């Protein structure tokens, strides 16, 4: 049996190769395996929506760009069936709790320096970012977590 490090043309050209150094053309897929993009290739409108979202989030103000990764992390943990993110009518209190959780993580993870904002200053901004991200994910996963009729 061949060792893992030994050159194997079939293994090198496999799209399932996880190691970028072993892929035959690593520059074609700089963000990982092309398998991730297959679902987007099948629907060009969805691919266009994803690219638009990426471009427009780059235009966010500085504080919103700093908060966005923490918002995405909280939303990643909320992506399961029965989550409050997919409720028909999410309640205001749970959204406020999640926004507070985003702020606590950002407070621990970011170095704001001398002019550190307080929760009251960023409460609305984080709430809007959270709602925007939840709306985007609800739209993307509309059929995935929809309860079946039968």
Short mmCIF file of C-alpha atoms in Angstrom, two decimals, residues 31-143:
data_model
loop_
_atom_site.label_atom_id
_atom_site.label_comp_id
_atom_site.label_asym_id
_atom_site.label_seq_id
_atom_site.Cartn_x
_atom_site.Cartn_y
_atom_site.Cartn_z
CA UNK A 31 -11.85 28.97 -0.46
CA UNK A 32 -11.91 25.21 -0.27
CA UNK A 33 -13.37 22.30 -2.12
CA UNK A 34 -15.54 23.01 -5.13
CA UNK A 35 -18.16 20.65 -3.74
CA UNK A 36 -19.38 23.53 -1.55
CA UNK A 37 -20.41 25.55 -4.58
CA UNK A 38 -22.40 22.91 -6.46
CA UNK A 39 -25.70 23.86 -4.90
CA UNK A 40 -25.09 27.49 -5.87
CA UNK A 41 -24.12 26.61 -9.45
CA UNK A 42 -27.49 24.94 -9.94
CA UNK A 43 -29.30 28.19 -9.18
CA UNK A 44 -27.60 31.29 -10.64
CA UNK A 45 -30.04 33.62 -8.85
CA UNK A 46 -28.95 32.27 -5.48
CA UNK A 47 -25.29 32.60 -6.45
CA UNK A 48 -25.92 36.21 -7.45
CA UNK A 49 -27.68 36.88 -4.13
CA UNK A 50 -24.71 35.48 -2.21
CA UNK A 51 -22.25 37.64 -4.14
CA UNK A 52 -24.42 40.74 -3.64
CA UNK A 53 -24.62 40.08 0.08
CA UNK A 54 -20.85 39.70 0.28
CA UNK A 55 -20.22 42.92 -1.65
CA UNK A 56 -22.73 44.97 0.32
CA UNK A 57 -21.50 43.79 3.72
CA UNK A 58 -18.06 45.11 2.77
CA UNK A 59 -19.65 48.59 2.67
CA UNK A 60 -20.91 48.39 6.27
CA UNK A 61 -19.60 51.03 8.71
CA UNK A 62 -16.57 50.03 10.75
CA UNK A 63 -18.42 49.06 13.93
CA UNK A 64 -20.95 46.97 11.97
CA UNK A 65 -18.11 45.14 10.21
CA UNK A 66 -16.52 44.40 13.58
CA UNK A 67 -19.78 43.03 14.98
CA UNK A 68 -20.73 40.95 11.93
CA UNK A 69 -18.52 37.89 12.69
CA UNK A 70 -20.02 37.61 16.17
CA UNK A 71 -23.54 37.89 14.75
CA UNK A 72 -22.74 35.12 12.25
CA UNK A 73 -21.35 32.93 15.03
CA UNK A 74 -24.53 33.28 17.10
CA UNK A 75 -26.65 32.57 14.01
CA UNK A 76 -24.55 29.49 13.22
CA UNK A 77 -25.47 28.07 16.63
CA UNK A 78 -29.15 28.81 15.95
CA UNK A 79 -29.29 26.80 12.71
CA UNK A 80 -31.21 23.72 13.76
CA UNK A 81 -34.76 22.56 13.32
CA UNK A 82 -37.07 24.14 15.87
CA UNK A 83 -34.74 27.07 16.48
CA UNK A 84 -36.18 30.46 17.40
CA UNK A 85 -34.57 31.76 14.21
CA UNK A 86 -37.06 29.77 12.14
CA UNK A 87 -40.13 30.57 14.23
CA UNK A 88 -42.97 32.16 12.33
CA UNK A 89 -43.08 34.99 14.88
CA UNK A 90 -39.77 35.29 16.76
CA UNK A 91 -40.30 37.09 20.07
CA UNK A 92 -38.59 40.34 20.92
CA UNK A 93 -37.14 39.16 24.24
CA UNK A 94 -35.23 36.21 22.75
CA UNK A 95 -33.88 38.48 20.00
CA UNK A 96 -32.71 40.93 22.66
CA UNK A 97 -31.02 38.08 24.56
CA UNK A 98 -29.20 36.96 21.42
CA UNK A 99 -28.13 40.54 20.71
CA UNK A 100 -26.79 40.77 24.26
CA UNK A 101 -24.91 37.49 23.71
CA UNK A 102 -23.36 38.96 20.55
CA UNK A 103 -22.27 42.03 22.51
CA UNK A 104 -20.70 39.96 25.31
CA UNK A 105 -18.71 37.91 22.81
CA UNK A 106 -17.58 41.03 20.98
CA UNK A 107 -16.59 42.67 24.24
CA UNK A 108 -14.40 39.68 25.10
CA UNK A 109 -13.00 39.21 21.60
CA UNK A 110 -12.39 42.78 20.41
CA UNK A 111 -9.97 45.41 21.65
CA UNK A 112 -11.93 48.65 21.45
CA UNK A 113 -9.22 50.75 23.06
CA UNK A 114 -9.93 53.90 25.06
CA UNK A 115 -13.24 54.69 23.37
CA UNK A 116 -14.99 51.41 24.12
CA UNK A 117 -18.72 51.69 23.39
CA UNK A 118 -21.30 50.57 25.91
CA UNK A 119 -24.21 48.19 25.36
CA UNK A 120 -26.77 50.98 25.09
CA UNK A 121 -24.86 52.60 22.20
CA UNK A 122 -24.69 49.41 20.12
CA UNK A 123 -27.92 47.70 21.11
CA UNK A 124 -29.84 48.87 18.04
CA UNK A 125 -26.97 48.22 15.63
CA UNK A 126 -26.46 44.67 16.87
CA UNK A 127 -30.22 44.06 16.80
CA UNK A 128 -30.44 45.17 13.18
CA UNK A 129 -27.41 43.08 12.17
CA UNK A 130 -28.89 40.06 13.92
CA UNK A 131 -32.28 40.50 12.24
CA UNK A 132 -30.64 40.98 8.84
CA UNK A 133 -28.56 37.82 9.21
CA UNK A 134 -31.54 35.84 10.46
CA UNK A 135 -33.67 37.05 7.55
CA UNK A 136 -30.96 36.06 5.06
CA UNK A 137 -30.64 32.58 6.56
CA UNK A 138 -34.41 32.09 6.76
CA UNK A 139 -34.66 32.93 3.08
CA UNK A 140 -31.80 30.59 2.20
CA UNK A 141 -33.15 27.69 4.23
CA UNK A 142 -36.84 28.28 3.60
CA UNK A 143 -37.57 24.75 2.38
#
